[in-house]
Short mmCIF file of C-alpha atoms in Angstrom, two decimals:
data_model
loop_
_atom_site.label_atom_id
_atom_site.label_comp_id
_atom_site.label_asym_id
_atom_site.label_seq_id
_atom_site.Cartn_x
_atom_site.Cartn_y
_atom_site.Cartn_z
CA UNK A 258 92.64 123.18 100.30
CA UNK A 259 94.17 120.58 103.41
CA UNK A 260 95.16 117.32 102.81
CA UNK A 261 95.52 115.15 105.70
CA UNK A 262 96.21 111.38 106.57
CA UNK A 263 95.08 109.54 109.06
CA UNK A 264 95.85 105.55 109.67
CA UNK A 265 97.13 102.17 111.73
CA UNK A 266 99.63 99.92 110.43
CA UNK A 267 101.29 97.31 110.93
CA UNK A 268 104.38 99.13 113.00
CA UNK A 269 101.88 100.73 114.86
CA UNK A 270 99.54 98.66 116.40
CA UNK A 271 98.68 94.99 117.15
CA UNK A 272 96.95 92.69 114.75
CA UNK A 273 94.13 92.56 117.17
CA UNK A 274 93.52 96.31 117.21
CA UNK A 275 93.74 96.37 113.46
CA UNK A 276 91.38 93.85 113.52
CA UNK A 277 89.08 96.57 115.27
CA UNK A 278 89.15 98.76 112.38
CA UNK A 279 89.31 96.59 109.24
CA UNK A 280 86.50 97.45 106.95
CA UNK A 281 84.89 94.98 104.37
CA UNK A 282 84.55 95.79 100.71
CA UNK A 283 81.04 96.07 101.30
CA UNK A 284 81.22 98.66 104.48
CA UNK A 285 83.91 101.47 102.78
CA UNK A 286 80.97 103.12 101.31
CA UNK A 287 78.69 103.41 104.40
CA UNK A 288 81.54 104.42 106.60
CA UNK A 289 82.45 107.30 104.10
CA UNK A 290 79.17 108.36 103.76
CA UNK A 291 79.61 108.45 107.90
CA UNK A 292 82.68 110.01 108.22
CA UNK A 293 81.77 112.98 105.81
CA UNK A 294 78.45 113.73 107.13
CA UNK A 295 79.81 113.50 110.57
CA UNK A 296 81.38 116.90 109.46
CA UNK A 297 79.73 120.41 108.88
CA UNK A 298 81.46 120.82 105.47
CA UNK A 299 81.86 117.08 104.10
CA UNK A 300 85.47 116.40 102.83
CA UNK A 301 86.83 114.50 100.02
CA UNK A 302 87.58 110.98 101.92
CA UNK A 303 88.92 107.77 101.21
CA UNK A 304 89.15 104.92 102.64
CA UNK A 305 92.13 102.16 102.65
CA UNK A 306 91.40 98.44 104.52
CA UNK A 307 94.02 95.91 104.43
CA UNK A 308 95.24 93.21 106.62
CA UNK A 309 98.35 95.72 107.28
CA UNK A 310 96.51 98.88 107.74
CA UNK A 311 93.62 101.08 107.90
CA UNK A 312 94.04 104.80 106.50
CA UNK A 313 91.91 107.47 105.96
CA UNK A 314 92.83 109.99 103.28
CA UNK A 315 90.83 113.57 103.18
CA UNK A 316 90.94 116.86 101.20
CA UNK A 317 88.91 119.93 102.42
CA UNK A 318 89.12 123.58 102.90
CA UNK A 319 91.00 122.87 106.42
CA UNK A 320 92.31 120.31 108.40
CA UNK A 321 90.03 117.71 111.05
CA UNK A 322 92.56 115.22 111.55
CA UNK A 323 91.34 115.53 115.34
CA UNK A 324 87.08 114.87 114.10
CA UNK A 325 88.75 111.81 111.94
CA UNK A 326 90.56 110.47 114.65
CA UNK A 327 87.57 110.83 117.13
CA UNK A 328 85.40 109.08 114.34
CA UNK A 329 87.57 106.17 113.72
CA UNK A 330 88.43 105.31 117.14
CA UNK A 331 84.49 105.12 117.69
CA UNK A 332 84.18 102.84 115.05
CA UNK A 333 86.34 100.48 116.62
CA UNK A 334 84.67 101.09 120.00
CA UNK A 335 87.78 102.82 121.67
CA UNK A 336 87.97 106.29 122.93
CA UNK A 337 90.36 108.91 120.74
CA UNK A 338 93.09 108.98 123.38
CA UNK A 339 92.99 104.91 123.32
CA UNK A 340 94.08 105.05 119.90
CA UNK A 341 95.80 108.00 119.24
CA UNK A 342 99.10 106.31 121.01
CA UNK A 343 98.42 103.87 117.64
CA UNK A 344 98.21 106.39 114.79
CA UNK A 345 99.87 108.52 112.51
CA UNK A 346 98.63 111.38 111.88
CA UNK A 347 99.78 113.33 108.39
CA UNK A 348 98.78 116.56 106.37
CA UNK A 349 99.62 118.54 103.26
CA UNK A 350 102.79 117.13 102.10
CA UNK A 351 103.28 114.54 104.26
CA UNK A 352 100.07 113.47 103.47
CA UNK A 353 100.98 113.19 100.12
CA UNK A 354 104.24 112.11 100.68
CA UNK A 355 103.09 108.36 102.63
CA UNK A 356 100.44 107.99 99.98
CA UNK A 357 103.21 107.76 97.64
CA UNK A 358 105.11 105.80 99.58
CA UNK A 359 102.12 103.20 99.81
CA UNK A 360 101.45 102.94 96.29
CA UNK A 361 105.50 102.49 95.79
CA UNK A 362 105.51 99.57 97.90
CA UNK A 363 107.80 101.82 100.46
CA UNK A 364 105.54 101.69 103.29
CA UNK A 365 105.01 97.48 103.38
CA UNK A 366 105.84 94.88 105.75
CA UNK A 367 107.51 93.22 102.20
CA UNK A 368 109.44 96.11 100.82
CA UNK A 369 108.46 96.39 97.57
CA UNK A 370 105.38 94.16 96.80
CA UNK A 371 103.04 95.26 94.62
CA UNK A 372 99.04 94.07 95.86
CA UNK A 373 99.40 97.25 97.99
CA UNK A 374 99.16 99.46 94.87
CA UNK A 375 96.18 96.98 93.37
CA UNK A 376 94.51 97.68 96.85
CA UNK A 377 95.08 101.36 96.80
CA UNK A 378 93.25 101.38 93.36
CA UNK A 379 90.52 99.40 95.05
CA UNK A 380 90.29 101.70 97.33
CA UNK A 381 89.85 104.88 95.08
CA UNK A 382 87.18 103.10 93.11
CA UNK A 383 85.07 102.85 95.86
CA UNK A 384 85.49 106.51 97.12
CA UNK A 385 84.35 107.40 93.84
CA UNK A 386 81.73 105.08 93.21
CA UNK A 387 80.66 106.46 96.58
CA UNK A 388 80.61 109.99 95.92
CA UNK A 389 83.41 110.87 98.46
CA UNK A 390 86.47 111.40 95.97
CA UNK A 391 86.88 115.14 94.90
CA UNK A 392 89.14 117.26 92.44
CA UNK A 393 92.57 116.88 94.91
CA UNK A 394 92.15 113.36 96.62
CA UNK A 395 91.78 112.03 92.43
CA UNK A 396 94.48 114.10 91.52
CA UNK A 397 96.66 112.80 94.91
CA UNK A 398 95.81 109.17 94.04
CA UNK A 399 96.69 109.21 90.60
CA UNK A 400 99.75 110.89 90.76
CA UNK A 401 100.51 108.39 93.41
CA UNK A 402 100.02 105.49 90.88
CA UNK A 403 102.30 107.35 88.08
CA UNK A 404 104.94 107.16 90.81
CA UNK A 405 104.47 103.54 91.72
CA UNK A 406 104.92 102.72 88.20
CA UNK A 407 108.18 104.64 88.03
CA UNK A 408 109.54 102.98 91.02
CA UNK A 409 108.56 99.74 89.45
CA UNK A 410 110.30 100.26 86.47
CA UNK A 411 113.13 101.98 87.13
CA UNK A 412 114.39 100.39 90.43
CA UNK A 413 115.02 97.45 91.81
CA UNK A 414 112.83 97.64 94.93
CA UNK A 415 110.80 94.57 93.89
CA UNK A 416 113.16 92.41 92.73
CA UNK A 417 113.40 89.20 94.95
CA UNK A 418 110.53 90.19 96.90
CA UNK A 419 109.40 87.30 99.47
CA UNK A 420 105.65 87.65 99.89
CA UNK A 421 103.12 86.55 102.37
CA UNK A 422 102.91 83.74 100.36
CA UNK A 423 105.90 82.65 99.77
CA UNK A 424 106.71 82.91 103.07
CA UNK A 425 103.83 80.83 104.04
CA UNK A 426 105.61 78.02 101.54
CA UNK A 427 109.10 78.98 102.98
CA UNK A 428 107.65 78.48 106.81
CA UNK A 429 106.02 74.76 105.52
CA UNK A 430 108.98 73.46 103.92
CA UNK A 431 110.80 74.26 107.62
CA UNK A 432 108.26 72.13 109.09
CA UNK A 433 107.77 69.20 106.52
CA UNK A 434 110.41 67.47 105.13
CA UNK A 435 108.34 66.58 101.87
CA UNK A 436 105.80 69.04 100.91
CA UNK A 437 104.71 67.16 98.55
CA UNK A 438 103.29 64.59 100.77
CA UNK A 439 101.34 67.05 102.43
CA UNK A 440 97.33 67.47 102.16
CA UNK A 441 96.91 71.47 101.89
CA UNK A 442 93.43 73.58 102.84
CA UNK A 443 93.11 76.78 101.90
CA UNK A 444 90.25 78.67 103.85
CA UNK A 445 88.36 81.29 101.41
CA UNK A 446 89.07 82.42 97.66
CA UNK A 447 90.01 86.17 97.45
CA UNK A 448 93.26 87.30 96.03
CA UNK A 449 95.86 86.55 98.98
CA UNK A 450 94.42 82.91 98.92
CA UNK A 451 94.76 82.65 95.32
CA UNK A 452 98.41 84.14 95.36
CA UNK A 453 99.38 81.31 98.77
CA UNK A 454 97.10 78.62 96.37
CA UNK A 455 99.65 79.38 93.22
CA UNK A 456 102.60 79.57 95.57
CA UNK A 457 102.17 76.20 97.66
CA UNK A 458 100.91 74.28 94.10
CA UNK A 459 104.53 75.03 92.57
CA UNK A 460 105.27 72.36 95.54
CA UNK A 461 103.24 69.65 94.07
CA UNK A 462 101.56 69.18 97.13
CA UNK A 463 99.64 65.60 97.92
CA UNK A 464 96.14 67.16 98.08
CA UNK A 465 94.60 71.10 97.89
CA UNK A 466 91.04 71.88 98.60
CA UNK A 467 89.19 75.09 98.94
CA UNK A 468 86.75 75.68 101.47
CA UNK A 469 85.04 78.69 100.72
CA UNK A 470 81.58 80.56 101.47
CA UNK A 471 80.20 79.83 98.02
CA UNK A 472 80.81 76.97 96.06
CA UNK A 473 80.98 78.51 92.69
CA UNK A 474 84.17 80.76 93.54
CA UNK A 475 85.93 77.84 95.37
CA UNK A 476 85.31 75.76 92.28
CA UNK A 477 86.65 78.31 89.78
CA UNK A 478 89.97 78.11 92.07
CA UNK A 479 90.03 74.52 92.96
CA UNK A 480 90.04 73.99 89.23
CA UNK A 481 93.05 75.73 88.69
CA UNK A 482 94.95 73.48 90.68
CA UNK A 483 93.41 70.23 90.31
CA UNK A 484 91.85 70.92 93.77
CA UNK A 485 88.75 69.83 95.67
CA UNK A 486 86.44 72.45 96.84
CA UNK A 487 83.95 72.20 100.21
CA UNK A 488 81.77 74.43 102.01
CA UNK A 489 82.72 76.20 105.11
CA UNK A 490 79.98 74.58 107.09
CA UNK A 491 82.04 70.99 106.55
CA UNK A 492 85.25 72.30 107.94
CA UNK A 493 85.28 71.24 111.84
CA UNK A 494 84.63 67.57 110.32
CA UNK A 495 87.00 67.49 107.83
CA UNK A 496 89.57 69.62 109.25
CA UNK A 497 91.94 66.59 110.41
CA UNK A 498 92.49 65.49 106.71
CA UNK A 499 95.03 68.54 106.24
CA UNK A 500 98.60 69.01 107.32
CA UNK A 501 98.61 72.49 106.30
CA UNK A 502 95.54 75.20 106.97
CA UNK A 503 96.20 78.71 105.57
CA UNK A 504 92.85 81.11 105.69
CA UNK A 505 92.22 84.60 105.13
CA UNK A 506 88.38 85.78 104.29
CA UNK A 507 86.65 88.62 105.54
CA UNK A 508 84.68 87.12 108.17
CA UNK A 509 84.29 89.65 111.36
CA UNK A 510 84.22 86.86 114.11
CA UNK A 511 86.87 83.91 113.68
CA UNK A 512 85.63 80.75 111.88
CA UNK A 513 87.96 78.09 113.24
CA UNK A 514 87.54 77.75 116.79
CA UNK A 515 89.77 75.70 119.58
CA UNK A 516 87.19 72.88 119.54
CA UNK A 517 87.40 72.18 116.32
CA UNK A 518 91.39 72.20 116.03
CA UNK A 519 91.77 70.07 119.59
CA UNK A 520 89.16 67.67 117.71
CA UNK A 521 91.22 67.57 114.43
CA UNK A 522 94.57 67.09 116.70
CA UNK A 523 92.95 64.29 118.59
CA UNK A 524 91.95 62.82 115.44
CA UNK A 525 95.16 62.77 113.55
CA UNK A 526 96.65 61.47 116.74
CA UNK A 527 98.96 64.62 117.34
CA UNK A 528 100.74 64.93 113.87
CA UNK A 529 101.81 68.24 113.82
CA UNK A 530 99.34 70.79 111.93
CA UNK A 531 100.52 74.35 109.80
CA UNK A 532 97.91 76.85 110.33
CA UNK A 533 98.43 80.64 108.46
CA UNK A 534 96.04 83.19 109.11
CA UNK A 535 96.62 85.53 107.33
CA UNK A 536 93.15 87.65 108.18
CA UNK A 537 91.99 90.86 109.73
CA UNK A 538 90.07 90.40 112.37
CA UNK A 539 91.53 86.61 112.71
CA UNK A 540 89.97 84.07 111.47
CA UNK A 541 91.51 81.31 113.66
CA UNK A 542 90.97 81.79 117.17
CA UNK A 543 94.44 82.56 119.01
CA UNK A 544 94.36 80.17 121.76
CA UNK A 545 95.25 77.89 118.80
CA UNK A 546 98.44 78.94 119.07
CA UNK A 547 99.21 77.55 122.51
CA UNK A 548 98.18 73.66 121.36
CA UNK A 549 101.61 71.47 121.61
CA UNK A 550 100.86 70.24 118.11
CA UNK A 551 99.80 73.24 116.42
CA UNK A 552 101.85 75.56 114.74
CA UNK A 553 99.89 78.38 114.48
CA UNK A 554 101.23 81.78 112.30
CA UNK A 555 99.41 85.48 111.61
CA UNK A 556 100.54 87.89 109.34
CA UNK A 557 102.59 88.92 112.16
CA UNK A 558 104.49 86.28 112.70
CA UNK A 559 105.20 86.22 109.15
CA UNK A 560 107.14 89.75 109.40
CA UNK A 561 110.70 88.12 109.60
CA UNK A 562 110.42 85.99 107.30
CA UNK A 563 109.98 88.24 105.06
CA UNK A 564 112.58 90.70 106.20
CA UNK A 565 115.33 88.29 105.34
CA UNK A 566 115.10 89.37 101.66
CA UNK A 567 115.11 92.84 102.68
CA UNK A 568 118.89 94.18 102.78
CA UNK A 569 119.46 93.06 98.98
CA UNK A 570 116.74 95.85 98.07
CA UNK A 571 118.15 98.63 100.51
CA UNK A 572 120.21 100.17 97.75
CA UNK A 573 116.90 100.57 95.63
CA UNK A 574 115.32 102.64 98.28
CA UNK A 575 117.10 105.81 97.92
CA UNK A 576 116.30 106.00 94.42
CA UNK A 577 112.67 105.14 95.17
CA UNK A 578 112.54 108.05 97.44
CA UNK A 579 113.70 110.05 95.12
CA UNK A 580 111.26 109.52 92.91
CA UNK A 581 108.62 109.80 95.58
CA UNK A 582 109.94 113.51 96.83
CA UNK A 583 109.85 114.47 93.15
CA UNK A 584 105.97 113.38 92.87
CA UNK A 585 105.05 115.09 95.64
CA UNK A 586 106.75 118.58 95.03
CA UNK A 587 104.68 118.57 91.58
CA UNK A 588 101.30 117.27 93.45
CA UNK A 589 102.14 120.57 96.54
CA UNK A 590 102.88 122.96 93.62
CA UNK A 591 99.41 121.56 91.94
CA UNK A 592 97.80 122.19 95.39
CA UNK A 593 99.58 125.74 95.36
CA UNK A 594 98.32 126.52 92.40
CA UNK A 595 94.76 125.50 93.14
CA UNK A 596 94.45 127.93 95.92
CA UNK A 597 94.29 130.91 93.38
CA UNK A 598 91.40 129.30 91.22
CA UNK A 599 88.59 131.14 93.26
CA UNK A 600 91.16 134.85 92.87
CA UNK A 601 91.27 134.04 89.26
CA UNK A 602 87.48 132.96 88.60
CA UNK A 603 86.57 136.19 90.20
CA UNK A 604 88.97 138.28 88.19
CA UNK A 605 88.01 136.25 84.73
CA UNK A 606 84.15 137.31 86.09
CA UNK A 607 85.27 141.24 87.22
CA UNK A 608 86.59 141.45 83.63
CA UNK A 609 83.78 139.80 81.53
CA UNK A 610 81.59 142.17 83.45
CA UNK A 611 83.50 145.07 82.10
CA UNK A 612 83.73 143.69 78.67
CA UNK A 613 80.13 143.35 78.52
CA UNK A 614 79.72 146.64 79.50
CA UNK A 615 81.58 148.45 77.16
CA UNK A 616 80.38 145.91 74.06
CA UNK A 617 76.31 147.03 75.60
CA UNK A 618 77.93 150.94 75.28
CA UNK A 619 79.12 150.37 71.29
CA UNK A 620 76.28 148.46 70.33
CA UNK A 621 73.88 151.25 71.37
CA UNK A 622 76.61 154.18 70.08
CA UNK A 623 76.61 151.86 66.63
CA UNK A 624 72.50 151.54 66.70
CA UNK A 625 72.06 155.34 66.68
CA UNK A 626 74.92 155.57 63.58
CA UNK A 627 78.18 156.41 65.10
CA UNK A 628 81.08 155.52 62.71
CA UNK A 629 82.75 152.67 63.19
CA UNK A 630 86.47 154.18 64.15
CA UNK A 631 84.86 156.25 66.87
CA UNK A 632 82.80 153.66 68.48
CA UNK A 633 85.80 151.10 68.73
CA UNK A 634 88.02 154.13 69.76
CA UNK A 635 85.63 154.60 72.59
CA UNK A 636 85.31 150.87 73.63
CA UNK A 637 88.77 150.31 73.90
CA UNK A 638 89.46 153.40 76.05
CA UNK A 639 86.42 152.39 78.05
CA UNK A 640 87.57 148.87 78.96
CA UNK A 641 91.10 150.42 79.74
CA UNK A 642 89.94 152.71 82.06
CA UNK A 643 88.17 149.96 83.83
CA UNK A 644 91.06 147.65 84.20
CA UNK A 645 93.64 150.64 85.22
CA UNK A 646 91.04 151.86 88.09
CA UNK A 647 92.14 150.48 91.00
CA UNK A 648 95.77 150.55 90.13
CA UNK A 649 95.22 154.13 89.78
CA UNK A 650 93.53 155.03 92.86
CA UNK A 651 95.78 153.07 94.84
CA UNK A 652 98.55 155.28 93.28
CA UNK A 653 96.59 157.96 94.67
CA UNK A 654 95.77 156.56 97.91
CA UNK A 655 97.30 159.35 101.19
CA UNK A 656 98.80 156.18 102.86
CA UNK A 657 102.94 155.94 102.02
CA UNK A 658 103.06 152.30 102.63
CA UNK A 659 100.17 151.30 99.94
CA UNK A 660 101.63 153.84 97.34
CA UNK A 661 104.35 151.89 97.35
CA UNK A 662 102.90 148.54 97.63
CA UNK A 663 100.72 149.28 94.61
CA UNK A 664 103.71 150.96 92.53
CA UNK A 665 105.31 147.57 93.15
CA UNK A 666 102.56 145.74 91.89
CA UNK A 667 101.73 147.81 88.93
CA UNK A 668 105.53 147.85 87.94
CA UNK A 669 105.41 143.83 88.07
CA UNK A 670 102.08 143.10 86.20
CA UNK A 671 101.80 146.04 83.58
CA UNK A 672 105.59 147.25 83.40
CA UNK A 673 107.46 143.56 83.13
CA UNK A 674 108.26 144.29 79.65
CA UNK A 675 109.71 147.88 79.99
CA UNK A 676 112.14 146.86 82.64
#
């Protein structure tokens, strides 16, 4: 059985290529159900789609890293060699090996933060719900998420962790003297809005509001925080109210235009604006950024900000690794071990065969009155005869070399003890 890796992330392409390739909740299923049937003998596949990466995980009896490639680039509309420059491109341990390294936390733009693993669990769900997750991806995945929690636990690779969030707050405060006299919209209501919602309400800000799709989730997160909530479809009116914009939903095309931020500029009579998109694809359009009186950050831009907390955690790392290397020498030797299962199902079936033979034989022998001794005398020298038959005639065999590979092998499985 292969295990191979393919994905993009954010150290190895641009936020607007990722943006290519970022799959909605509701799309991992379809595009598994693609990917495998795109293949003459389906793999186990998973897929992982966050605003840092896209990775495709697969288990099958050999290795098509060079099919997946070819299938993801064309479902991002580029050609393999476009993207290949963009990927990385893992198998067997290695494979194994990042996966770890994901779930740890290891492999994020914030060292140590822990949605990735909450993700990665999202992630497996679906491949199961779907009907793509198999025997080894399951057994991959979960080990993966016993090592996570190990790293968690016994290092200190999270501790002080600055997330996107944070660093959203942290970026704010540089620009406003007084957060809380600013009016704060936050675009959407999934988990990273929620976590920048929590983060930015420890600041007591004047105002929050959620604009969001549908009104009832917005509500249940506006409530939280003493917010307002509004639809999306009232944003390019209201959109001059708020200091501080920070979106992230899952929309494929981006929902606040140029227009609409010149308007809100014009209207606030150029007091500076905070915008934070923190989505993949973008939900703000980029030219945005190059308004005087916009100050305009993706997830991106956010990547140094968070670094700054990063050299306090270095000494946690080698540890971490440690732990991963561990987790994936027991998941290889698994792998190993699975290999044999089709050698030993066909050996467990050889030697029920000759057991049933030789029971058939004394059954018969017993029907017709045989005594008992004789009968089990002549079963058990039956089934030994059986099992010692090929040993023995490749004892027997005229060619040197397999005489001695087979007095080898007989002196290691049927002599151990006499040694």
């Amino acid at each position: 059985m292969a295990v191979w890796a393919l994905g993009i992330n954010h150290t190895t392409a641009p936020l607007d290529m990722r943006g290519r390739f970022a799959f909605a909740s509701d799309q991992i299923a379809p595009q598994l159900h693609g990917l495998r049937q795109s293949m003459a003998r389906p793999p186990e596949a998973a897929i992982v789609s966050t605003c840092n990466r896209t990775e495709i995980y697969c288990a099958g009896d050999e290795s098509a890293l060079d099919h997946t490639l070819t299938w993801l680039a064309e479902s991002g509309g580029l050609t393999a060699n476009e993207l290949r420059a963009h990927t990385y491109r893992l198998e067997d341990g290695q494979a194994a090996r990042h996966a770890f390294r994901v779930a740890s936390g290891l492999d994020s733009m914030v060292l140590g933060e822990p949605q990735i693993l909450g993700q990665l669990k999202d992630a497996v769900r679906a491949a199961d719900e779907a009907g793509a997750l198999g025997t080894t991806l399951s057994q991959m995945f979960q080990r993966s998420f016993a090592v996570a929690k190990e790293v968690r636990t016994s290092t200190e690779i999270g501790a002080h962790s600055i997330s996107m969030a944070a660093a959203a707050v942290r970026l704010a405060g540089n620009l406003f003297e007084d957060l809380a006299q600013v009016k704060v919209l936050f675009v959407g209501a999934g988990e990273m809005i929620e976590l920048c919602a929590t983060h930015f309400a420890a600041k007591n800000p004047k105002a929050i509001a959620i604009a969001n799709r549908t009104l009832e989730r917005g509500e249940k997160l506006a409530s939280r925080f003493g917010g307002e909530v509004m639809r999306l479809a009232d944003l390019p009116d209201r959109l001059h109210e708020f200091d501080a914009v920070i979106s992230c939903t899952a929309s494929t095309l981006p929902i606040i235009g140029l227009g609409a931020v010149e308007r809100a500029i014009k209207k606030r009579k150029h007091r500076p604006m905070f915008m934070v998109d923190l989505a993949v694809p973008r939900d703000i359009e980029p030219e945005v950024k190059a308004l005087g009186d916009v100050y305009l950050y993706t997830v991106d831009d956010l990547a140094s900000v968070v670094q700054t907390a990063q050299a306090s955690r270095q000494a946690a790392v080698a540890q971490a690794e440690a732990i991963v290397d561990a987790g994936v020498q027991s998941f290889m030797h698994w792998v190993d071990q699975r290999r044999a299962v089709p050698l030993i199902q066909q050996l467990n079936a050889q030697a029920d065969e000759w057991r049933l033979a030789e029971l058939t034989r004394a059954r018969k022998l017993l029907a017709k009155g045989e005594d008992m001794d004789t009968v089990l005398e002549a079963l058990s020298k039956g089934l030994t005869q059986k099992m010692l038959h090929g040993a023995m005639a490749e004892l027997h065999a005229g060619d040197a070399t397999a005489r001695e590979r087979a007095s080898n092998a007989i002196q290691h499985f049927f002599l151990r003890n006499s040694r």
